[in-house]
Coordinates of C-alpha atoms in Angstrom, one line a residue:
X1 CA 99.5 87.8 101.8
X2 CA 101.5 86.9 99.0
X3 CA 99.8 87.5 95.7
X4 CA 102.3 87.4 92.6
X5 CA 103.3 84.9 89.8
X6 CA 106.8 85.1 91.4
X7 CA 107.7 81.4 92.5
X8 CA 109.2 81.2 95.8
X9 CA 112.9 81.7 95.7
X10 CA 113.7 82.7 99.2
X11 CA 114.4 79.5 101.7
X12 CA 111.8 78.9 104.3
X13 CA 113.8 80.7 107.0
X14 CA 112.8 84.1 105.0
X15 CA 109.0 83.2 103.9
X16 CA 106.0 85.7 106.0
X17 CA 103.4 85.8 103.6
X18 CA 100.2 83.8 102.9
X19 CA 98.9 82.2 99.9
X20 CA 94.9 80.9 99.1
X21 CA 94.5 77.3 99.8
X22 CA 91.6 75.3 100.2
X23 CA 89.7 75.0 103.6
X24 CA 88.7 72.0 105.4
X25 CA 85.6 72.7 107.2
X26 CA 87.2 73.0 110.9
X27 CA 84.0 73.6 113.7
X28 CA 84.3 77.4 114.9
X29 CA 85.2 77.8 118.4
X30 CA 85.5 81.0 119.6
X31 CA 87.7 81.9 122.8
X32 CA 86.5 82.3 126.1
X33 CA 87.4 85.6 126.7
X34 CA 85.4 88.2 124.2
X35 CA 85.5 91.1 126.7
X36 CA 87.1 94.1 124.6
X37 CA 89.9 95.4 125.9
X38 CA 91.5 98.5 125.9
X39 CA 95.0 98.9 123.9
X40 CA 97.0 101.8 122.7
X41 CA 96.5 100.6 119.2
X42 CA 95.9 103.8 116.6
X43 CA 94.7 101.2 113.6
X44 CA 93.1 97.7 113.7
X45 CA 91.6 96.1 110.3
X46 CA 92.1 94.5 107.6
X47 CA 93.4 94.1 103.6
X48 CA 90.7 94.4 101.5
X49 CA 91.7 92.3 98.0
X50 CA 91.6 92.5 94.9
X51 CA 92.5 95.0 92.5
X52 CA 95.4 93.0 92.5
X53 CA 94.2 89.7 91.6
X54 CA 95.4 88.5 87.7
X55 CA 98.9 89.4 87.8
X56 CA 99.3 87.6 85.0
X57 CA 96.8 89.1 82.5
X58 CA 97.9 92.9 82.5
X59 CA 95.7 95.3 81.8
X60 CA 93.4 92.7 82.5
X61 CA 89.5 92.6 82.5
X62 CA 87.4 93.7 85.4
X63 CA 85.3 91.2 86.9
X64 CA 87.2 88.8 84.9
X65 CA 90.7 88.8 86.1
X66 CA 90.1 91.6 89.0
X67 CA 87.7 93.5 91.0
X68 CA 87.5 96.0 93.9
X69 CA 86.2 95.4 96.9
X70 CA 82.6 95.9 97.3
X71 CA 81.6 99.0 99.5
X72 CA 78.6 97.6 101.1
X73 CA 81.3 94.9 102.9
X74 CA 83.8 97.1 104.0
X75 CA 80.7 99.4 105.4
X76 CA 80.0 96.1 107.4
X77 CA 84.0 95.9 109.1
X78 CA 83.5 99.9 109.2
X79 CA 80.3 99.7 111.4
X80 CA 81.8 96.1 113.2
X81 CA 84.4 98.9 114.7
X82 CA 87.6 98.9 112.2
X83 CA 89.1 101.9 111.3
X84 CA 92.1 101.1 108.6
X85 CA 91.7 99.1 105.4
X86 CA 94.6 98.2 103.3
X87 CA 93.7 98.6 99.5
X88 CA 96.5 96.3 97.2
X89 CA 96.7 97.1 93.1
X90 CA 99.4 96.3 91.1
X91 CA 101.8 99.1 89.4
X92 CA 101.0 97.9 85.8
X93 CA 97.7 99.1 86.3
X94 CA 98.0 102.2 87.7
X95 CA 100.4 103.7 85.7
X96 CA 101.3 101.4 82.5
X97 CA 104.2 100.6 80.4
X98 CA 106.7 102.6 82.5
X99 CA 107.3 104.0 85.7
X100 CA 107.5 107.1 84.1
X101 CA 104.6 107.5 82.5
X102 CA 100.9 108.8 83.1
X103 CA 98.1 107.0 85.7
X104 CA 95.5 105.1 83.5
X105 CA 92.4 107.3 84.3
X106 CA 89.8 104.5 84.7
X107 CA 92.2 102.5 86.9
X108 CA 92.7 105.2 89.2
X109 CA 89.3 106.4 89.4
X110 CA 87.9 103.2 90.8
X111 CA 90.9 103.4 93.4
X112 CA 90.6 107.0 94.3
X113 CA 86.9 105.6 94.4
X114 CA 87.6 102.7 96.8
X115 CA 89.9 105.1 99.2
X116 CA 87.5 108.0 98.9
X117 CA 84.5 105.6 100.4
X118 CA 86.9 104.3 103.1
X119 CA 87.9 107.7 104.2
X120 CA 84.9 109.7 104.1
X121 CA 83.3 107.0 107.0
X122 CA 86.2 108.3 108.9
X123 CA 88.6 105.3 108.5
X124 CA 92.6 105.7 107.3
X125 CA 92.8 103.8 103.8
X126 CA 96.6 102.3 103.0
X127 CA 97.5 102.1 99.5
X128 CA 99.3 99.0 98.9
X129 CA 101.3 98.5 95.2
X130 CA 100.8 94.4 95.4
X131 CA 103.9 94.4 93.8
X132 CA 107.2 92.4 95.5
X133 CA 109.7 95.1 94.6
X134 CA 108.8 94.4 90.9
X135 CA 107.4 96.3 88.0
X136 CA 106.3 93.7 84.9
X137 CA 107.8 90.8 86.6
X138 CA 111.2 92.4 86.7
X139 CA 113.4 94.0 89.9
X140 CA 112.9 97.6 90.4
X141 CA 116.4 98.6 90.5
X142 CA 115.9 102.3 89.3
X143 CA 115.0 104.4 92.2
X144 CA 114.5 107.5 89.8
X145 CA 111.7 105.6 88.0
X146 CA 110.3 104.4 91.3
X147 CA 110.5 108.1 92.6
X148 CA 108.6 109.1 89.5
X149 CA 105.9 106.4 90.1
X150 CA 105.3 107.5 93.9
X151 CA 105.2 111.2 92.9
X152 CA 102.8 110.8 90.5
X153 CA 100.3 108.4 92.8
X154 CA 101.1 110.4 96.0
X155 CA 100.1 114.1 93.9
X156 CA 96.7 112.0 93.7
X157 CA 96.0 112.0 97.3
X158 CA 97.9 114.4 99.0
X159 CA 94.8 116.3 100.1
X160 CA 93.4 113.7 102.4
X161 CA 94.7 113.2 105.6
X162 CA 93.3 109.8 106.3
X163 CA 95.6 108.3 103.4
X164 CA 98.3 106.1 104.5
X165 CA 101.1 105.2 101.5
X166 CA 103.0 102.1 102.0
X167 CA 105.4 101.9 99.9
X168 CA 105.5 98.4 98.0
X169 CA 104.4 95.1 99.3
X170 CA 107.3 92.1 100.9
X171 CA 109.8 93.0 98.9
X172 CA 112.0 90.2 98.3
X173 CA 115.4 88.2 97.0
X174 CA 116.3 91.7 96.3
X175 CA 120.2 93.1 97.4
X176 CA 119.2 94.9 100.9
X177 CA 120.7 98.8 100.3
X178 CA 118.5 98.7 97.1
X179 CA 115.4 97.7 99.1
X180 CA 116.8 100.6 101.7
X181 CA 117.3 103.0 98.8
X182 CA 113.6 102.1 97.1
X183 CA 111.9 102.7 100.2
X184 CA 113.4 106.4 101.1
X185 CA 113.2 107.2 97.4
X186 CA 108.9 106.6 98.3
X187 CA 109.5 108.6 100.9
X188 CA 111.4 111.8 99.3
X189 CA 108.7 111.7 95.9
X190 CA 105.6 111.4 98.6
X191 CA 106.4 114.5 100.6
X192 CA 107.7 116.3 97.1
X193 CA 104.6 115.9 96.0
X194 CA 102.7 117.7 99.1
X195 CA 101.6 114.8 100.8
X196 CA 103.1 116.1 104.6
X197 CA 100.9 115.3 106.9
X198 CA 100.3 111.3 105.8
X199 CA 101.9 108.2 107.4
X200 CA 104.7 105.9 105.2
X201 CA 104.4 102.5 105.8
X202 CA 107.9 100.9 104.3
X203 CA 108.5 97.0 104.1
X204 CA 111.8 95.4 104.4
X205 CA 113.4 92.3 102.1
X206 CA 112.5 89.0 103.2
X207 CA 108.5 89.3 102.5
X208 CA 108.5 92.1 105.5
X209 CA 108.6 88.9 107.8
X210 CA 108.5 90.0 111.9
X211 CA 110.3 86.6 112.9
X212 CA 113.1 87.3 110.6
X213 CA 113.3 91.1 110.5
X214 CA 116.5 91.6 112.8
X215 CA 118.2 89.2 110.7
X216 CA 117.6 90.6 106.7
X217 CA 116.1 94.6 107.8
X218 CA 118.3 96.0 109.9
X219 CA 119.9 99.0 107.7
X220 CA 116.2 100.1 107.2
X221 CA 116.8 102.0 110.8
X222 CA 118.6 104.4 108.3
X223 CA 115.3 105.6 106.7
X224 CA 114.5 109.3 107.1
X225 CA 111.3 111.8 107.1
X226 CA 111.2 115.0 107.6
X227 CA 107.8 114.3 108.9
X228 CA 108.6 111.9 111.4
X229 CA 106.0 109.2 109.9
X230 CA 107.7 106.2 109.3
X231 CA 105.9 103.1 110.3
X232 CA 107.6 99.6 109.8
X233 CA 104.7 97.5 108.4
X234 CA 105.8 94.0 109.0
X235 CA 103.9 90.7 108.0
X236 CA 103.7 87.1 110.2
X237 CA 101.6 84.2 110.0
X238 CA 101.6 81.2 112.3
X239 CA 102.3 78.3 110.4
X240 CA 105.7 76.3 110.1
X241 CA 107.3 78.3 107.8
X242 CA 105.7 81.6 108.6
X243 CA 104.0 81.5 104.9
X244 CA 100.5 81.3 105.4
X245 CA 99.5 78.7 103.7
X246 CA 98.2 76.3 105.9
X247 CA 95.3 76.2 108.4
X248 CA 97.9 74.6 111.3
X249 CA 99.9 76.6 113.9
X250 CA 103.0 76.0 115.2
X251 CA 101.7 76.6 118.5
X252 CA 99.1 78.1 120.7
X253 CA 101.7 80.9 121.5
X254 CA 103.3 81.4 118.5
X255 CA 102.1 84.6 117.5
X256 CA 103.8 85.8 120.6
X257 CA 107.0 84.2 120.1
X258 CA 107.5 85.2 116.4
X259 CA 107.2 89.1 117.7
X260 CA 109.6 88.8 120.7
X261 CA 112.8 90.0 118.1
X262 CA 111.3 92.2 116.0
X263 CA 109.6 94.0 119.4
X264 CA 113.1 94.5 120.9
X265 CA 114.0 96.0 117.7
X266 CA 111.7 98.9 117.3
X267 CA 112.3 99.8 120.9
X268 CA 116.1 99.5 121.1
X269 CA 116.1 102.4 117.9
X270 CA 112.6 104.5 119.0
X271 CA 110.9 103.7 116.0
X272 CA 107.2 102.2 115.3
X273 CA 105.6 99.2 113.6
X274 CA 102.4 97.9 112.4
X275 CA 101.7 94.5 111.6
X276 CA 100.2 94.7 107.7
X277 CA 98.8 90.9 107.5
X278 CA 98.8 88.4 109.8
X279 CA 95.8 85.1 110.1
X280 CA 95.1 82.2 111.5
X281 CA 93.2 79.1 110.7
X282 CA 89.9 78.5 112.0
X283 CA 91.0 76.1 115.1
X284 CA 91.7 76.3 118.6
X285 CA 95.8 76.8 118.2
X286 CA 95.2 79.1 115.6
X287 CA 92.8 81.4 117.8
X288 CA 94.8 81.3 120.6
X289 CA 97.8 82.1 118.7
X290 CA 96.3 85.1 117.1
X291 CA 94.6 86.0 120.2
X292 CA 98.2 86.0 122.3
X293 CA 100.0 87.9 119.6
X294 CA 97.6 90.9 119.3
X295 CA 97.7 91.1 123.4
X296 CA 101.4 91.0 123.4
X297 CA 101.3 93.9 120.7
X298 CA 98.9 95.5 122.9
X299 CA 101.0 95.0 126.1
X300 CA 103.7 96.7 123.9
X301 CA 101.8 99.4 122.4
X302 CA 104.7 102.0 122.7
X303 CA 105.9 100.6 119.7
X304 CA 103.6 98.5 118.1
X305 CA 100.3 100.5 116.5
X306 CA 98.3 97.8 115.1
X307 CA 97.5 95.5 112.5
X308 CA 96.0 94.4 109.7
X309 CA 93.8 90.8 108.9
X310 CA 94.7 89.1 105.8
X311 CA 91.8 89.2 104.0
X312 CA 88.7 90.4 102.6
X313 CA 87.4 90.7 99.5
X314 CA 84.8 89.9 97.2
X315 CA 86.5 86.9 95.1
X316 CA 87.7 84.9 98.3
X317 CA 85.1 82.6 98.8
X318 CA 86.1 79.5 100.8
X319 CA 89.4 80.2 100.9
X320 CA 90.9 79.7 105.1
X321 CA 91.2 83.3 105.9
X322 CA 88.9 85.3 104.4
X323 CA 87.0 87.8 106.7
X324 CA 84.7 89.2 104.1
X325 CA 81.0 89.8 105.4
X326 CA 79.5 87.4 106.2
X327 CA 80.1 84.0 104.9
X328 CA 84.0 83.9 104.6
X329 CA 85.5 80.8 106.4
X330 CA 87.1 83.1 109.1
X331 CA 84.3 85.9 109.7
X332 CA 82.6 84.2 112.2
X333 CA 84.7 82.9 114.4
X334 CA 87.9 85.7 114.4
X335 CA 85.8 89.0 114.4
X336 CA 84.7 88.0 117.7
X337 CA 88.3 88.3 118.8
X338 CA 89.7 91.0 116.7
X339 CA 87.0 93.0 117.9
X340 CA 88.8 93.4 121.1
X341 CA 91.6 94.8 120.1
X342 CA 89.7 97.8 117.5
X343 CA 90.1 101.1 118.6
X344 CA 88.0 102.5 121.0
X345 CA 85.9 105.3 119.7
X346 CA 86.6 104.9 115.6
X347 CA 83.1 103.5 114.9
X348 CA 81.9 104.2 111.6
X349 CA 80.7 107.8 110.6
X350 CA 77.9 108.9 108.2
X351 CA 79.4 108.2 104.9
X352 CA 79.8 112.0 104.4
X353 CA 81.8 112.7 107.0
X354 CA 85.5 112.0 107.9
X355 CA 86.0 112.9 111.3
X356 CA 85.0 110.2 113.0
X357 CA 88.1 107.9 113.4
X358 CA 90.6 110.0 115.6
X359 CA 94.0 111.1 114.4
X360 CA 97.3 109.4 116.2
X361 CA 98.0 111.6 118.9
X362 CA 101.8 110.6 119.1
X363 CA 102.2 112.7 115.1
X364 CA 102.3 115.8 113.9
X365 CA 98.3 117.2 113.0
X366 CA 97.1 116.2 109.3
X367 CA 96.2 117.5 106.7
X368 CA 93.1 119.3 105.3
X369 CA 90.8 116.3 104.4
X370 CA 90.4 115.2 100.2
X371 CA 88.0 117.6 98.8
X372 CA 88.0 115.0 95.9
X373 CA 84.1 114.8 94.6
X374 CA 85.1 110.8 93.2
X375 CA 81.7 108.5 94.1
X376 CA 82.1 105.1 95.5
X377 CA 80.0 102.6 94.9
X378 CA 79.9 98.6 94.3
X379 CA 80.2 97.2 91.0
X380 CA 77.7 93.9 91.4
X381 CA 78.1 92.7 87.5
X382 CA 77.7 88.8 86.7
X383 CA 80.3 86.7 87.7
X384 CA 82.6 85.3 85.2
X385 CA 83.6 82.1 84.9
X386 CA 87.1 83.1 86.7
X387 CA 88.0 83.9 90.0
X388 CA 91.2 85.9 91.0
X389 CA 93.6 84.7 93.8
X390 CA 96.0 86.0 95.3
X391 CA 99.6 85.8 94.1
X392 CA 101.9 86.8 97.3
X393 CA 104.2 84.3 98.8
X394 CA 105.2 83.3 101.9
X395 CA 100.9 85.7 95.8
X396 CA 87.1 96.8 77.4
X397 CA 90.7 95.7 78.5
X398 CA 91.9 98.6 80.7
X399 CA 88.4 98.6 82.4
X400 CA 88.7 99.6 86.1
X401 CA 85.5 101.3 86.7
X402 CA 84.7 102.1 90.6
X403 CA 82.4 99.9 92.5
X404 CA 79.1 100.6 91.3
X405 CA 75.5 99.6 93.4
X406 CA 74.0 99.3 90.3
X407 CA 74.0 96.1 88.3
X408 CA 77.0 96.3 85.6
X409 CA 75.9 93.0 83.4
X410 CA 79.5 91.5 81.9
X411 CA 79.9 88.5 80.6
X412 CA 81.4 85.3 81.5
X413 CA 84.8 84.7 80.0
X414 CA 87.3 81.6 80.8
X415 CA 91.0 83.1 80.8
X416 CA 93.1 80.6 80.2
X417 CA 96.0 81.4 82.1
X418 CA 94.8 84.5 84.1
X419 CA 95.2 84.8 87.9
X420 CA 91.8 84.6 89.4
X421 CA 90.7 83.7 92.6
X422 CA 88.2 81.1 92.9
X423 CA 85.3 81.1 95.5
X424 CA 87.8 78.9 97.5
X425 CA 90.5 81.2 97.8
X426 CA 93.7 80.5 99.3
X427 CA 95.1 83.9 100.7
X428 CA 98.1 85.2 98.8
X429 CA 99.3 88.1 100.6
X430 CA 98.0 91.3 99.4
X431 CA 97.7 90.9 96.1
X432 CA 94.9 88.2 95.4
X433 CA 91.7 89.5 93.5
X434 CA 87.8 87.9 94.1
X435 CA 85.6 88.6 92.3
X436 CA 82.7 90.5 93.6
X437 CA 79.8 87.9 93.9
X438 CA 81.6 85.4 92.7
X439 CA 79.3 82.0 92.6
X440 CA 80.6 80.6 96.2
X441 CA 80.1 76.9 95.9
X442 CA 77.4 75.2 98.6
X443 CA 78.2 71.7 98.6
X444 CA 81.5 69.8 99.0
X445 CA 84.7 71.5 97.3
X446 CA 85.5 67.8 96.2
X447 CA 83.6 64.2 95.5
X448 CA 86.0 61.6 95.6
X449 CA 89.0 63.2 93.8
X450 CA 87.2 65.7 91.6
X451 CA 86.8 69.0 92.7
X452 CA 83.9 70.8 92.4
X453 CA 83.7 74.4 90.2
X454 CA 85.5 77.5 91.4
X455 CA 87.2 74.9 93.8
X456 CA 90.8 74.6 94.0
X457 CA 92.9 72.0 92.0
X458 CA 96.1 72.3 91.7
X459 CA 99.4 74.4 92.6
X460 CA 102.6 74.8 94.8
X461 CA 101.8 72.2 97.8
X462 CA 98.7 71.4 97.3
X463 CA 97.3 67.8 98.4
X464 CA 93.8 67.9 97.1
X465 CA 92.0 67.1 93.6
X466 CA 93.7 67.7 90.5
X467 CA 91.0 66.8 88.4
X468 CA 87.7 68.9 87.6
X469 CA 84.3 68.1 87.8
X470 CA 82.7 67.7 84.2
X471 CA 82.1 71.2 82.4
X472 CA 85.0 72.6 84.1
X473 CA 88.6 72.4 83.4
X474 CA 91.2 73.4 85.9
X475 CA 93.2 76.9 85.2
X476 CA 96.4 78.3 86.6
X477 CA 95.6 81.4 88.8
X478 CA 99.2 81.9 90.1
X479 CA 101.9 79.3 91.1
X480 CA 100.3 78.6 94.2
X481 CA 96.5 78.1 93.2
X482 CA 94.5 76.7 90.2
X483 CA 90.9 76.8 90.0
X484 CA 88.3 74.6 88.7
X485 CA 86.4 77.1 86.2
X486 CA 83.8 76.5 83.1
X487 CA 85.1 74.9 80.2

């Protein structure tokens, strides 16, 4: 899902990404048919949010305007049978002020952190730059200083075979030979940098939508590898305008339908795609829908080789999609059904091992495994007042310490114009940030017209309360989501 400040420019016709939104409590149902199934699928999970989250406050604070997904959760979706996480951070972070420049070391420790846990239990970890073709708000148009940027974050992991890069997250309103050129310049700076044996995921204009792909991504059939590793990560959700921000679906069978093109198109020029988020609301059009597009991809496996949930994540709270362990809106009733469609024999590993998830057979053989050292572990501090969300459409200062299980006591702060994302997060694809343990509100997100704290009040077509209940005031997380936080 979408996670940025950018505002929507693209029409409707062009949107595939999610934003958070408030959930109405819908009654789980889960489908009839839980058996598991076998599928030639190499990856099934999910994005795991928020490193991403606060956009708008760069550097930012952790646990005040971003934080990293918690360990112990993914361990959960790792045990539950997934065996690929998608880990979004934004650019700015990473490697500040320029393109060009060096990695911020406490930044990219807690990610190399993050993708260290996730690949020692044997799972593939993507790493996703949240980042819409932009760099400080602005169009990447140099593919020299993008080249510059992957080379530098690709030399970080080139050792572990389990890494997959994708190269920047639904790139869009962007002129289409510069989104081709962006992408193969990834693609030359990762493999110059020794990464050889690792998949590329690349994204096409148009938020990477499936339903429009053939229309807006068509010269991306140009890319080249000298590996032979390019996977075209698309993104679809269900709703009317294929943006994810509503809990309806078109239709029981649109997850099927919105495929059907983008299908005929990775077989009619051999190549291979992966869907990198796609949800559902918690209702019985929504499951279905979900349910028939991940069989279709399965039915079509030659060229399809997985997908990804959008999200988890420690900061989503109540918001419609959220998968994290074990109290997120969608947990309950959609793991039942993704879990037939996880690859068989990828369980989770001892957390010293990475062996146990089994290399794609159709690729050349990886890599020696990261001999990195980097520990992972969950950073559990206080919550803060603010919650990240997500800022994709279709949304000390540097801190970035790596998850820690011990207690890292910070205190609470009220941005006042920082992306957060409340306990009711609306998905914004990819690049929405929760808090981890985040306060997730009990009782009614509203009474009357007042919503409650760390509910949602306000943004880009929203319905609900505007006002706040009293000690709270309501803050602007991205365009799409405002949050009810302490005054």
């Amino acid at each position: 899902m979408k996670f940025t400040n950018v505002v929507l420019a693209a029409s409707a016709a062009t949107v595939a990404c999610a934003y958070p939104r408030g959930r109405d409590t819908v009654p789980n149902k889960q489908s009839a048919d839980l058996k598991k199934r076998a599928n030639g699928f190499t990856w099934f999970g999910v994005s795991e949010s928020g490193a991403e989250f606060g956009e708008g406050n760069i550097p930012g604070t952790l646990e005040q305007d971003y934080a990293w997904p918690k360990t112990s959760q993914i361990q959960i979706l790792r045990d539950a049978g997934m065996n690929v996480f998608r880990v979004p951070f934004l650019m700015e972070r990473l490697v500040p002020t320029t393109m060009t420049g060096t990695p911020d070391a406490t930044y990219m420790a807690a990610l190399k952190s993050t993708i260290k846990f996730i690949t020692d239990s044997g799972a593939y970890a993507v790493l996703d730059p949240h980042n819409y073709g932009r760099y400080n708000g602005n169009i990447i148009t140099s593919t020299s200083d993008f080249k510059a940027f992957w080379k530098t974050v690709a030399t970080e992991f080139a050792a572990d075979e389990k890494v997959i890069f994708d190269t920047n997250n639904e790139y869009h309103d962007l002129d289409q030979t510069l989104v081709l050129d962006l992408n193969q310049a990834a693609i030359d700076a990762i493999r110059a940098a020794g990464a050889t044996s690792q998949y590329i995921f690349v994204e096409g204009n148009a938020w990477s939508g499936a339903w429009s792909w053939t229309d807006n991504n068509d010269n991306l059939k140009a890319l080249t590898d000298s590996e032979d590793r390019i996977v075209y990560e698309m993104h679809q959700y269900l709703d009317g305008d294929s943006s994810g921000t509503s809990e309806t679906c078109v239709s029981s069978t649109i997850g099927k339908e919105r495929l059907q093109s983008a299908t005929a198109w990775l077989q009619e020029n051999n190549k291979k795609g992966f869907i990198g988020e796609f949800a559902g609301g918690v209702n019985a059009d929504c499951q279905d829908a979900v349910d028939g597009m991940l069989s279709y991809m399965s039915e079509n496996s030659d060229v399809w080789m997985g997908a990804e949930w959008w999200a988890a994540g420690p900061w989503w709270g109540s918001y419609m999609y959220s998968l994290e362990p074990s109290d997120g809106p969608a947990y309950s009733t959609y793991l039942p059904i993704l879990e037939k469609y996880f690859v068989d024999g990828t369980a989770s590993a001892p957390a010293s091992s990475s062996s146990s998830s089994s290399a794609p057979t159709s690729t050349k053989s990886a890599a020696q495994t990261s001999t990195t050292t980097t520990a992972a572990v969950d950073i559990t501090s206080t919550p803060s007042s603010n919650v990240q969300v997500p800022s994709s459409v279709n949304e000390s200062s540097s801190s970035a310490s790596a998850p820690a299980e011990t207690s890292v006591p910070v205190a609470p702060v009220v941005p006042t114009t920082t992306t957060v994302a409340p306990t009711t997060l609306v998905r914004a694809s990819s690049t929405s940030t929760a808090k981890p343990n985040a306060q997730v509100p009990t009782t009614s997100p509203s009474a009357g017209n007042v919503a409650k704290h760390y509910y949602q009040c306000g943004g880009i077509n929203w319905t609900g309360p505007t006002a706040c209940e009293a000690g709270t005031t309501c803050v602007k997380q991205n365009p799409f989501y405002y949050q009810c936080v302490s005054a």
